Amino acid sequence: MKIKLGSSIAQKFPGVGYTLILVKNAENLRKISSLSQLLRGTAVVTKNELKKVDRKNLFSQVTEQMTAEGAVFLEGYLLANRVKKILAGKEVEGKNNLINLVGFLSLKYFLPIHGFDLDQAEKDYRLHLYQPKKGKKAPDLDFLPETRNFVLWFPNLGNWKDEEIDRFVLEIDQCLAKYFHTGITEVFHLDSGLPEVDLGYESELEKTYREQKKEEEREEEASLAENTLPENSILPVGGQLIESETQPSIAEKIKKWLTEILNSSFTEISVLESLEDLSEWLEIEVPNDPGHGDLSTNTALKLAKLLNQPPRPLAEKMVQELQKKAESEPGLMAKVEAVGPGFINFHFDLQYFQSRLSELLRQKEKYGRHNLGHGEKIMIEWGSLNIAKPFGAQHFMTTIIGNTLVNLYRVIGYQVLSADFPGDWGTQFGKSIYAYKHWGDKDQVEKDPVNELLKLYVKFHEEAEKDPALDQAARDEFRKMEEGDQDNFKLWQWIVEVSTRDLYSIYQTLGVKHDRSYPESKYNEACLRILEKGKQLGIVTPGEKGAYIVDLEAEHLPPALVQKGDGTTLYTTRDLASIEDRLTGDPDLKKLVYVVDVAQTLSFKQLFAIAKRFHQADPSFPTAEFKHVAFGRMSFGDKGMSTRKGNIIQGREIIKEAHDRAEKIVREKLLENGAKFSPVELKNLIHGLAIGAIKYAMICQSPESDLVFDWDKVISFEGNSAPYLQYSLARASSILRKADHPQPDPESHREESSPLKTSKQVSEDQITLFSLEQTQKYSQKAEDLAAAEAGQTPFSQPLEQALLRLLVQFPDKVAAAALTYKPNTLTSYLHELAQTFNSFYTAVPVIKSSRPELREARLELVKAAVQVLRSGLQILGIATFDRM
Ligand code: ARG
């Protein structure tokens, strides 16, 4: 057990010293009447003696000196309380002998003494100043009758000379021997020169605590190592990485073929040698139009340009060679052809797709996982709210894009730490503090922290309009806070605490969380240290009017201001300190990703450039790869929110509105059509649709483009929305249930119900679920169906093939979405998959198919679609439902 001198004490009272007394094996159990008599007697004497001037003086000297700006030494405060009690004629006797002993000593000498039971404490103890609060009882000695091992201490502000201290120690020792059958085990002295001591005693509790702590850390490390997703992001995978299950993609194979062909049959082409990386130069893409094959390459066109030759003959020559390669691997390629000016299209063999389908069904929820990251550790920062301001609508962007990237990178085999950089420091707190001191109400703020603080903030600005002196007053409050003024510091702490709790509760609703937090306030000192270092290294140079900058001309960037003329540091400087901190704390981090508003693009470019400079000049300054994932602005078009507070549309309001709208569509489209849910199911469904819809809206377009949030599109069972995917999945799942249990299905009621009314409002290019049900209702008669299916073989129908083709693309889409930082790659894919699935199910009989082998194959497709839609939604952190 260590006892440490708190920094606030050391700063306020640089000369303070503590005497610490360690006692072991005291016999505290015996009731000793003489000790309580001693205490009572001393109390009477003290009461009388306090009438004498010199005793009174000594007492006030001891206690009053121990106060600084509202904070007091707890020991002195306890002593003063004890004396107050005596003067008021109250009972002084404590609950046990040890308490009585301490009471006796403190009264006899006006000694501010305190201590605790070492066996009741679980961790190191920091001596601190105490902030008395009205109506709140100060912590008192909590010695128990069975306390045997304990520590006592008293501070000395220079009131006592060494001899006096020795006398106290001696008397304590004698009392211990007399009343507790033990003596002092050891005496320690603590002061700013030696701010902590190890008592050399470890209790059982401490040991357990320490082991538990270690265990937790181990678990945390292990869970990171296992690459599991955070609990509520619901990816139900055991966390195992799949080393080799994902085959090298066909695109890779084709690149290999092309490389070999270029090297053997086109050796005369010396230009190829000048290409640094052939595999980078070779472009393979998935054509949008399935008629153009499953993959396509423009290699012949590119080569033709280099050689200044017509491309088509080159393409044909390549195709000849490619066909030979393909023949050596039967079951892979159905056709390789040269088309148009010189494109080469590859059509895969049906057998290939089928083998991938079996693979998908075998891997189940693991399908789509990769080990591209090889367990490499990266950090993704998202959130980073400015504390004491509301969670605004645009904060969904960083939160959701950030978390989707976290999930995506975990799925492709990286260890991902998700990090937060809360804006908990800055001049705005001066304003909040000023406003709170003048107009604030504690209870109000605690009840509704963020809104109350916002009101105060707004009020401040209104008042400052009228009286410009307020701005200076707020700056003064902030300066006081920076200088460690106790009142302001405590107030700031409290503001941060209550607003963080309030703000961050939304993360719980969204099912997201951070692994690491790096609050800005942590970097006040580190900033200055780094600036000094930068100046020494010549990176940080004087700018105008006493300011400091980093000249970034070499990087083609404008100079970055890193310290203002008045010495205050800037955002970039804090970020720099945080980079150092993050990479020192987790030295194996390979990459830092920041999911932050596009407005900060320049500032991140500068930040990354500066960090690299520091590393170049001094390799002990850690480095990694840096990436800013920028996202655009979010607006509400003209269909605004119903409620507006100030100019800020708050996150909670959006969630509320989403719930209301989700409830409405559930009622209109599901309940009124006969769906039945238990109350709990209904609640989960509405919540899952509401939150899913918001999340999807944030990621279904390229992050950097501006987002127009349109409620009618976001919460809808149609179009590119989460509810559409969720509904498609539920319908597909219900098909599987029906296949398993043809008779009793909880949803059979809907088969008979009238088709949903919306089908005519639906755009033509989209086969909706509702028109789908309509079609099913009027499906063919059995004998017609048998005739139609007579010549069919499994997977021979174009819609079956289209679906198959898409299902196989899933792993590539996941990887692409992660590596390009574009979750919309995945959402577009899932949307297309859902559409294709729904078209397939509309046109192709599954359960009702006339032939078992066709039914079997189609059910496999349904199973696979369920699997992929479910995994896809789970990666996006969107709830899935088996039925709706
Ligand atoms: N708190 C900042 C803001 O709301 C965003 C912080 C972004 N992260 C960073 N490391 N600079 O504007």
PDB file of C-alpha atoms in Angstrom, residues 303-550:
ATOM      1  CA  LEU A 303      -1.200  -1.706 -73.470  1.00  0.00           C
ATOM      2  CA  ALA A 304      -2.266  -0.470 -76.886  1.00  0.00           C
ATOM      3  CA  LYS A 305      -1.775   3.072 -75.738  1.00  0.00           C
ATOM      4  CA  LEU A 306       1.714   2.308 -74.507  1.00  0.00           C
ATOM      5  CA  LEU A 307       2.608   0.576 -77.774  1.00  0.00           C
ATOM      6  CA  ASN A 308       0.716   2.889 -79.998  1.00  0.00           C
ATOM      7  CA  GLN A 309      -1.058  -0.074 -81.634  1.00  0.00           C
ATOM      8  CA  PRO A 310      -4.727  -0.873 -82.214  1.00  0.00           C
ATOM      9  CA  PRO A 311      -6.145  -2.495 -79.059  1.00  0.00           C
ATOM     10  CA  ARG A 312      -8.559  -5.074 -80.421  1.00  0.00           C
ATOM     11  CA  PRO A 313      -5.932  -7.438 -81.941  1.00  0.00           C
ATOM     12  CA  LEU A 314      -3.970  -7.234 -78.713  1.00  0.00           C
ATOM     13  CA  ALA A 315      -7.081  -8.174 -76.775  1.00  0.00           C
ATOM     14  CA  GLU A 316      -7.715 -11.135 -79.046  1.00  0.00           C
ATOM     15  CA  LYS A 317      -4.199 -12.389 -78.677  1.00  0.00           C
ATOM     16  CA  MET A 318      -4.511 -12.166 -74.916  1.00  0.00           C
ATOM     17  CA  VAL A 319      -7.857 -13.943 -74.943  1.00  0.00           C
ATOM     18  CA  GLN A 320      -6.278 -16.886 -76.765  1.00  0.00           C
ATOM     19  CA  GLU A 321      -3.694 -17.245 -74.030  1.00  0.00           C
ATOM     20  CA  LEU A 322      -6.245 -16.671 -71.296  1.00  0.00           C
ATOM     21  CA  GLN A 323      -8.428 -19.432 -72.669  1.00  0.00           C
ATOM     22  CA  LYS A 324      -5.525 -21.842 -72.406  1.00  0.00           C
ATOM     23  CA  LYS A 325      -5.040 -20.847 -68.761  1.00  0.00           C
ATOM     24  CA  ALA A 326      -8.715 -21.221 -68.071  1.00  0.00           C
ATOM     25  CA  GLU A 327      -8.811 -24.696 -69.599  1.00  0.00           C
ATOM     26  CA  SER A 328      -6.208 -25.847 -67.118  1.00  0.00           C
ATOM     27  CA  GLU A 329      -8.670 -25.098 -64.338  1.00  0.00           C
ATOM     28  CA  PRO A 330     -11.931 -26.717 -65.283  1.00  0.00           C
ATOM     29  CA  GLY A 331     -15.063 -25.469 -63.598  1.00  0.00           C
ATOM     30  CA  LEU A 332     -13.809 -21.930 -63.218  1.00  0.00           C
ATOM     31  CA  MET A 333     -14.364 -19.982 -66.376  1.00  0.00           C
ATOM     32  CA  ALA A 334     -17.253 -20.441 -68.774  1.00  0.00           C
ATOM     33  CA  LYS A 335     -16.103 -17.917 -71.316  1.00  0.00           C
ATOM     34  CA  VAL A 336     -13.360 -15.377 -71.925  1.00  0.00           C
ATOM     35  CA  GLU A 337     -14.044 -12.944 -74.736  1.00  0.00           C
ATOM     36  CA  ALA A 338     -12.716  -9.826 -76.362  1.00  0.00           C
ATOM     37  CA  VAL A 339     -15.405  -7.220 -76.874  1.00  0.00           C
ATOM     38  CA  GLY A 340     -15.833  -3.707 -78.214  1.00  0.00           C
ATOM     39  CA  PRO A 341     -12.642  -1.760 -78.792  1.00  0.00           C
ATOM     40  CA  GLY A 342     -10.590  -4.212 -76.728  1.00  0.00           C
ATOM     41  CA  PHE A 343     -12.106  -5.033 -73.382  1.00  0.00           C
ATOM     42  CA  ILE A 344     -11.710  -8.566 -72.131  1.00  0.00           C
ATOM     43  CA  ASN A 345     -14.684 -10.024 -70.267  1.00  0.00           C
ATOM     44  CA  PHE A 346     -14.619 -13.071 -68.062  1.00  0.00           C
ATOM     45  CA  HIS A 347     -17.713 -15.150 -67.474  1.00  0.00           C
ATOM     46  CA  PHE A 348     -17.395 -17.577 -64.607  1.00  0.00           C
ATOM     47  CA  ASP A 349     -18.625 -21.099 -64.834  1.00  0.00           C
ATOM     48  CA  LEU A 350     -21.814 -21.941 -62.985  1.00  0.00           C
ATOM     49  CA  GLN A 351     -19.854 -24.641 -61.231  1.00  0.00           C
ATOM     50  CA  TYR A 352     -17.613 -22.000 -59.735  1.00  0.00           C
ATOM     51  CA  PHE A 353     -20.570 -20.084 -58.337  1.00  0.00           C
ATOM     52  CA  GLN A 354     -22.033 -23.257 -56.949  1.00  0.00           C
ATOM     53  CA  SER A 355     -18.836 -24.137 -55.166  1.00  0.00           C
ATOM     54  CA  ARG A 356     -18.765 -20.654 -53.682  1.00  0.00           C
ATOM     55  CA  LEU A 357     -22.352 -21.065 -52.592  1.00  0.00           C
ATOM     56  CA  SER A 358     -21.531 -24.294 -50.753  1.00  0.00           C
ATOM     57  CA  GLU A 359     -18.617 -22.535 -49.190  1.00  0.00           C
ATOM     58  CA  LEU A 360     -20.894 -19.720 -48.049  1.00  0.00           C
ATOM     59  CA  LEU A 361     -23.375 -22.148 -46.526  1.00  0.00           C
ATOM     60  CA  ARG A 362     -20.583 -23.993 -44.810  1.00  0.00           C
ATOM     61  CA  GLN A 363     -18.911 -20.897 -43.363  1.00  0.00           C
ATOM     62  CA  LYS A 364     -22.236 -19.379 -42.335  1.00  0.00           C
ATOM     63  CA  GLU A 365     -21.678 -16.182 -40.324  1.00  0.00           C
ATOM     64  CA  LYS A 366     -17.969 -16.362 -40.994  1.00  0.00           C
ATOM     65  CA  TYR A 367     -18.539 -15.847 -44.673  1.00  0.00           C
ATOM     66  CA  GLY A 368     -17.272 -12.389 -45.495  1.00  0.00           C
ATOM     67  CA  ARG A 369     -14.591 -12.331 -42.864  1.00  0.00           C
ATOM     68  CA  HIS A 370     -10.988 -11.885 -43.929  1.00  0.00           C
ATOM     69  CA  ASN A 371      -7.596 -11.882 -42.428  1.00  0.00           C
ATOM     70  CA  LEU A 372      -6.301  -8.958 -44.427  1.00  0.00           C
ATOM     71  CA  GLY A 373      -5.192  -7.181 -41.266  1.00  0.00           C
ATOM     72  CA  HIS A 374      -3.247 -10.101 -39.812  1.00  0.00           C
ATOM     73  CA  GLY A 375      -4.201  -8.842 -36.382  1.00  0.00           C
ATOM     74  CA  GLU A 376      -2.483  -5.515 -36.912  1.00  0.00           C
ATOM     75  CA  LYS A 377      -3.585  -2.880 -34.427  1.00  0.00           C
ATOM     76  CA  ILE A 378      -5.172   0.340 -35.595  1.00  0.00           C
ATOM     77  CA  MET A 379      -7.076   3.107 -33.847  1.00  0.00           C
ATOM     78  CA  ILE A 380     -10.199   4.757 -35.145  1.00  0.00           C
ATOM     79  CA  GLU A 381     -11.270   7.987 -33.506  1.00  0.00           C
ATOM     80  CA  TRP A 382     -14.908   9.028 -33.715  1.00  0.00           C
ATOM     81  CA  GLY A 383     -17.250  11.098 -31.589  1.00  0.00           C
ATOM     82  CA  SER A 384     -14.917  13.553 -29.868  1.00  0.00           C
ATOM     83  CA  LEU A 385     -17.807  15.726 -28.811  1.00  0.00           C
ATOM     84  CA  ASN A 386     -17.350  19.122 -27.359  1.00  0.00           C
ATOM     85  CA  ILE A 387     -18.507  18.538 -23.816  1.00  0.00           C
ATOM     86  CA  ALA A 388     -21.158  20.879 -22.467  1.00  0.00           C
ATOM     87  CA  LYS A 389     -22.645  21.365 -25.885  1.00  0.00           C
ATOM     88  CA  PRO A 390     -25.518  19.216 -27.078  1.00  0.00           C
ATOM     89  CA  PHE A 391     -25.208  16.098 -29.185  1.00  0.00           C
ATOM     90  CA  GLY A 392     -26.347  17.583 -32.452  1.00  0.00           C
ATOM     91  CA  ALA A 393     -27.722  15.854 -35.521  1.00  0.00           C
ATOM     92  CA  GLN A 394     -24.392  16.048 -37.340  1.00  0.00           C
ATOM     93  CA  HIS A 395     -22.761  14.075 -34.536  1.00  0.00           C
ATOM     94  CA  PHE A 396     -24.503  10.986 -35.858  1.00  0.00           C
ATOM     95  CA  MET A 397     -22.167  11.205 -38.820  1.00  0.00           C
ATOM     96  CA  THR A 398     -18.907  10.734 -36.941  1.00  0.00           C
ATOM     97  CA  THR A 399     -20.480   8.234 -34.560  1.00  0.00           C
ATOM     98  CA  ILE A 400     -22.011   5.993 -37.164  1.00  0.00           C
ATOM     99  CA  ILE A 401     -19.400   6.245 -39.890  1.00  0.00           C
ATOM    100  CA  GLY A 402     -16.753   5.731 -37.238  1.00  0.00           C
ATOM    101  CA  ASN A 403     -18.391   2.685 -35.755  1.00  0.00           C
ATOM    102  CA  THR A 404     -19.127   1.109 -39.080  1.00  0.00           C
ATOM    103  CA  LEU A 405     -15.461   1.442 -39.949  1.00  0.00           C
ATOM    104  CA  VAL A 406     -14.532  -0.081 -36.605  1.00  0.00           C
ATOM    105  CA  ASN A 407     -16.743  -3.081 -37.373  1.00  0.00           C
ATOM    106  CA  LEU A 408     -15.532  -3.370 -40.947  1.00  0.00           C
ATOM    107  CA  TYR A 409     -11.899  -3.337 -39.955  1.00  0.00           C
ATOM    108  CA  ARG A 410     -12.518  -5.898 -37.239  1.00  0.00           C
ATOM    109  CA  VAL A 411     -14.232  -8.125 -39.738  1.00  0.00           C
ATOM    110  CA  ILE A 412     -11.275  -7.995 -42.093  1.00  0.00           C
ATOM    111  CA  GLY A 413      -8.857  -9.037 -39.407  1.00  0.00           C
ATOM    112  CA  TYR A 414      -7.546  -5.914 -37.698  1.00  0.00           C
ATOM    113  CA  GLN A 415      -7.447  -5.281 -33.989  1.00  0.00           C
ATOM    114  CA  VAL A 416      -9.270  -2.023 -33.691  1.00  0.00           C
ATOM    115  CA  LEU A 417      -9.274   0.359 -30.764  1.00  0.00           C
ATOM    116  CA  SER A 418     -12.007   2.897 -30.931  1.00  0.00           C
ATOM    117  CA  ALA A 419     -10.948   6.215 -29.458  1.00  0.00           C
ATOM    118  CA  ASP A 420     -12.542   9.398 -28.202  1.00  0.00           C
ATOM    119  CA  PHE A 421     -11.025  12.886 -27.930  1.00  0.00           C
ATOM    120  CA  PRO A 422     -13.574  14.762 -25.834  1.00  0.00           C
ATOM    121  CA  GLY A 423     -13.378  18.546 -26.131  1.00  0.00           C
ATOM    122  CA  ASP A 424     -13.408  19.226 -22.414  1.00  0.00           C
ATOM    123  CA  TRP A 425     -11.135  22.259 -22.257  1.00  0.00           C
ATOM    124  CA  GLY A 426     -11.143  25.742 -23.689  1.00  0.00           C
ATOM    125  CA  THR A 427     -12.354  29.277 -23.242  1.00  0.00           C
ATOM    126  CA  GLN A 428     -15.989  28.256 -23.652  1.00  0.00           C
ATOM    127  CA  PHE A 429     -15.801  26.790 -20.169  1.00  0.00           C
ATOM    128  CA  GLY A 430     -14.969  30.262 -18.858  1.00  0.00           C
ATOM    129  CA  LYS A 431     -18.302  31.391 -20.263  1.00  0.00           C
ATOM    130  CA  SER A 432     -20.161  28.445 -18.782  1.00  0.00           C
ATOM    131  CA  ILE A 433     -18.572  29.031 -15.406  1.00  0.00           C
ATOM    132  CA  TYR A 434     -19.338  32.736 -15.457  1.00  0.00           C
ATOM    133  CA  ALA A 435     -22.903  32.047 -16.515  1.00  0.00           C
ATOM    134  CA  TYR A 436     -23.390  29.331 -13.939  1.00  0.00           C
ATOM    135  CA  LYS A 437     -22.024  31.466 -11.137  1.00  0.00           C
ATOM    136  CA  HIS A 438     -24.391  34.298 -12.021  1.00  0.00           C
ATOM    137  CA  TRP A 439     -27.555  32.631 -13.197  1.00  0.00           C
ATOM    138  CA  GLY A 440     -27.147  28.907 -12.712  1.00  0.00           C
ATOM    139  CA  ASP A 441     -29.056  26.542 -10.518  1.00  0.00           C
ATOM    140  CA  LYS A 442     -27.376  23.362  -9.396  1.00  0.00           C
ATOM    141  CA  ASP A 443     -30.475  21.189  -9.277  1.00  0.00           C
ATOM    142  CA  GLN A 444     -31.643  22.317 -12.683  1.00  0.00           C
ATOM    143  CA  VAL A 445     -28.281  21.560 -14.218  1.00  0.00           C
ATOM    144  CA  GLU A 446     -28.103  18.149 -12.617  1.00  0.00           C
ATOM    145  CA  LYS A 447     -31.591  17.334 -13.811  1.00  0.00           C
ATOM    146  CA  ASP A 448     -30.988  18.239 -17.452  1.00  0.00           C
ATOM    147  CA  PRO A 449     -27.295  19.035 -17.766  1.00  0.00           C
ATOM    148  CA  VAL A 450     -26.734  19.697 -21.423  1.00  0.00           C
ATOM    149  CA  ASN A 451     -29.879  21.708 -22.007  1.00  0.00           C
ATOM    150  CA  GLU A 452     -29.448  23.794 -18.887  1.00  0.00           C
ATOM    151  CA  LEU A 453     -25.836  24.508 -19.725  1.00  0.00           C
ATOM    152  CA  LEU A 454     -26.844  25.405 -23.246  1.00  0.00           C
ATOM    153  CA  LYS A 455     -29.410  27.850 -21.877  1.00  0.00           C
ATOM    154  CA  LEU A 456     -26.773  29.404 -19.660  1.00  0.00           C
ATOM    155  CA  TYR A 457     -24.403  29.620 -22.583  1.00  0.00           C
ATOM    156  CA  VAL A 458     -27.008  31.323 -24.736  1.00  0.00           C
ATOM    157  CA  LYS A 459     -27.874  33.669 -21.889  1.00  0.00           C
ATOM    158  CA  PHE A 460     -24.215  34.537 -21.548  1.00  0.00           C
ATOM    159  CA  HIS A 461     -24.041  35.573 -25.185  1.00  0.00           C
ATOM    160  CA  GLU A 462     -27.168  37.642 -24.899  1.00  0.00           C
ATOM    161  CA  GLU A 463     -25.845  39.451 -21.852  1.00  0.00           C
ATOM    162  CA  ALA A 464     -22.412  39.882 -23.403  1.00  0.00           C
ATOM    163  CA  GLU A 465     -24.041  41.682 -26.329  1.00  0.00           C
ATOM    164  CA  LYS A 466     -25.289  44.266 -23.895  1.00  0.00           C
ATOM    165  CA  ASP A 467     -22.196  44.360 -21.738  1.00  0.00           C
ATOM    166  CA  PRO A 468     -18.945  43.567 -23.537  1.00  0.00           C
ATOM    167  CA  ALA A 469     -17.110  43.421 -20.202  1.00  0.00           C
ATOM    168  CA  LEU A 470     -18.558  39.947 -19.776  1.00  0.00           C
ATOM    169  CA  ASP A 471     -16.244  38.520 -22.377  1.00  0.00           C
ATOM    170  CA  GLN A 472     -13.252  39.589 -20.377  1.00  0.00           C
ATOM    171  CA  ALA A 473     -14.873  38.232 -17.229  1.00  0.00           C
ATOM    172  CA  ALA A 474     -15.303  34.851 -18.910  1.00  0.00           C
ATOM    173  CA  ARG A 475     -11.699  34.858 -20.053  1.00  0.00           C
ATOM    174  CA  ASP A 476     -10.692  35.594 -16.480  1.00  0.00           C
ATOM    175  CA  GLU A 477     -12.731  32.661 -15.255  1.00  0.00           C
ATOM    176  CA  PHE A 478     -11.009  30.414 -17.754  1.00  0.00           C
ATOM    177  CA  ARG A 479      -7.592  31.733 -16.810  1.00  0.00           C
ATOM    178  CA  LYS A 480      -8.361  31.048 -13.145  1.00  0.00           C
ATOM    179  CA  MET A 481      -9.383  27.564 -14.077  1.00  0.00           C
ATOM    180  CA  GLU A 482      -6.160  27.056 -15.983  1.00  0.00           C
ATOM    181  CA  GLU A 483      -4.173  28.309 -13.052  1.00  0.00           C
ATOM    182  CA  GLY A 484      -5.756  25.692 -10.849  1.00  0.00           C
ATOM    183  CA  ASP A 485      -8.214  27.837  -8.921  1.00  0.00           C
ATOM    184  CA  GLN A 486     -10.033  25.288  -6.779  1.00  0.00           C
ATOM    185  CA  ASP A 487     -13.520  26.722  -7.157  1.00  0.00           C
ATOM    186  CA  ASN A 488     -13.367  26.990 -10.889  1.00  0.00           C
ATOM    187  CA  PHE A 489     -11.543  23.748 -11.275  1.00  0.00           C
ATOM    188  CA  LYS A 490     -14.156  21.899  -9.237  1.00  0.00           C
ATOM    189  CA  LEU A 491     -16.915  23.612 -11.130  1.00  0.00           C
ATOM    190  CA  TRP A 492     -15.341  22.638 -14.419  1.00  0.00           C
ATOM    191  CA  GLN A 493     -14.958  19.052 -13.244  1.00  0.00           C
ATOM    192  CA  TRP A 494     -18.575  18.965 -12.255  1.00  0.00           C
ATOM    193  CA  ILE A 495     -19.752  20.471 -15.533  1.00  0.00           C
ATOM    194  CA  VAL A 496     -17.714  17.933 -17.477  1.00  0.00           C
ATOM    195  CA  GLU A 497     -18.953  15.077 -15.353  1.00  0.00           C
ATOM    196  CA  VAL A 498     -22.652  15.832 -15.532  1.00  0.00           C
ATOM    197  CA  SER A 499     -22.629  16.722 -19.196  1.00  0.00           C
ATOM    198  CA  THR A 500     -20.561  13.719 -20.195  1.00  0.00           C
ATOM    199  CA  ARG A 501     -22.984  11.427 -18.459  1.00  0.00           C
ATOM    200  CA  ASP A 502     -25.857  13.153 -20.211  1.00  0.00           C
ATOM    201  CA  LEU A 503     -24.223  13.304 -23.649  1.00  0.00           C
ATOM    202  CA  TYR A 504     -22.798   9.837 -23.703  1.00  0.00           C
ATOM    203  CA  SER A 505     -26.033   8.137 -22.786  1.00  0.00           C
ATOM    204  CA  ILE A 506     -26.914   8.410 -26.467  1.00  0.00           C
ATOM    205  CA  TYR A 507     -24.047   6.078 -27.309  1.00  0.00           C
ATOM    206  CA  GLN A 508     -25.771   3.428 -25.279  1.00  0.00           C
ATOM    207  CA  THR A 509     -28.963   3.913 -27.222  1.00  0.00           C
ATOM    208  CA  LEU A 510     -26.974   3.527 -30.411  1.00  0.00           C
ATOM    209  CA  GLY A 511     -25.107   0.488 -29.114  1.00  0.00           C
ATOM    210  CA  VAL A 512     -21.644   1.935 -29.567  1.00  0.00           C
ATOM    211  CA  LYS A 513     -18.754   2.504 -27.222  1.00  0.00           C
ATOM    212  CA  HIS A 514     -15.172   3.676 -27.037  1.00  0.00           C
ATOM    213  CA  ASP A 515     -12.195   1.631 -25.894  1.00  0.00           C
ATOM    214  CA  ARG A 516      -9.975   4.599 -25.139  1.00  0.00           C
ATOM    215  CA  SER A 517     -10.564   8.198 -24.173  1.00  0.00           C
ATOM    216  CA  TYR A 518      -8.072  11.037 -24.556  1.00  0.00           C
ATOM    217  CA  PRO A 519      -9.715  14.164 -23.167  1.00  0.00           C
ATOM    218  CA  GLU A 520      -8.221  17.406 -24.437  1.00  0.00           C
ATOM    219  CA  SER A 521      -7.749  18.642 -20.878  1.00  0.00           C
ATOM    220  CA  LYS A 522      -5.156  15.952 -20.396  1.00  0.00           C
ATOM    221  CA  TYR A 523      -2.676  17.768 -22.592  1.00  0.00           C
ATOM    222  CA  ASN A 524      -2.143  21.138 -20.973  1.00  0.00           C
ATOM    223  CA  GLU A 525       1.356  20.323 -19.845  1.00  0.00           C
ATOM    224  CA  ALA A 526       2.296  17.935 -22.627  1.00  0.00           C
ATOM    225  CA  CYS A 527       1.507  20.676 -25.151  1.00  0.00           C
ATOM    226  CA  LEU A 528       4.017  23.030 -23.627  1.00  0.00           C
ATOM    227  CA  ARG A 529       6.647  20.325 -23.420  1.00  0.00           C
ATOM    228  CA  ILE A 530       6.153  19.392 -27.057  1.00  0.00           C
ATOM    229  CA  LEU A 531       6.270  23.030 -28.132  1.00  0.00           C
ATOM    230  CA  GLU A 532       9.563  23.423 -26.315  1.00  0.00           C
ATOM    231  CA  LYS A 533      10.898  20.356 -28.014  1.00  0.00           C
ATOM    232  CA  GLY A 534       9.678  21.628 -31.366  1.00  0.00           C
ATOM    233  CA  LYS A 535      11.466  24.895 -30.796  1.00  0.00           C
ATOM    234  CA  GLN A 536      14.676  23.096 -29.926  1.00  0.00           C
ATOM    235  CA  LEU A 537      14.374  20.910 -32.995  1.00  0.00           C
ATOM    236  CA  GLY A 538      13.750  23.945 -35.147  1.00  0.00           C
ATOM    237  CA  ILE A 539      10.328  22.692 -36.215  1.00  0.00           C
ATOM    238  CA  VAL A 540       8.435  25.315 -34.285  1.00  0.00           C
ATOM    239  CA  THR A 541       9.519  28.802 -35.253  1.00  0.00           C
ATOM    240  CA  PRO A 542       8.508  32.338 -34.260  1.00  0.00           C
ATOM    241  CA  GLY A 543       5.601  33.814 -36.184  1.00  0.00           C
ATOM    242  CA  GLU A 544       3.980  37.194 -35.853  1.00  0.00           C
ATOM    243  CA  LYS A 545       3.397  39.022 -32.588  1.00  0.00           C
ATOM    244  CA  GLY A 546       4.994  36.453 -30.343  1.00  0.00           C
ATOM    245  CA  ALA A 547       3.077  33.557 -31.848  1.00  0.00           C
ATOM    246  CA  TYR A 548       4.697  30.317 -32.948  1.00  0.00           C
ATOM    247  CA  ILE A 549       4.119  28.425 -36.147  1.00  0.00           C
ATOM    248  CA  VAL A 550       5.274  25.418 -38.072  1.00  0.00           C
TER     249      VAL A 550
END
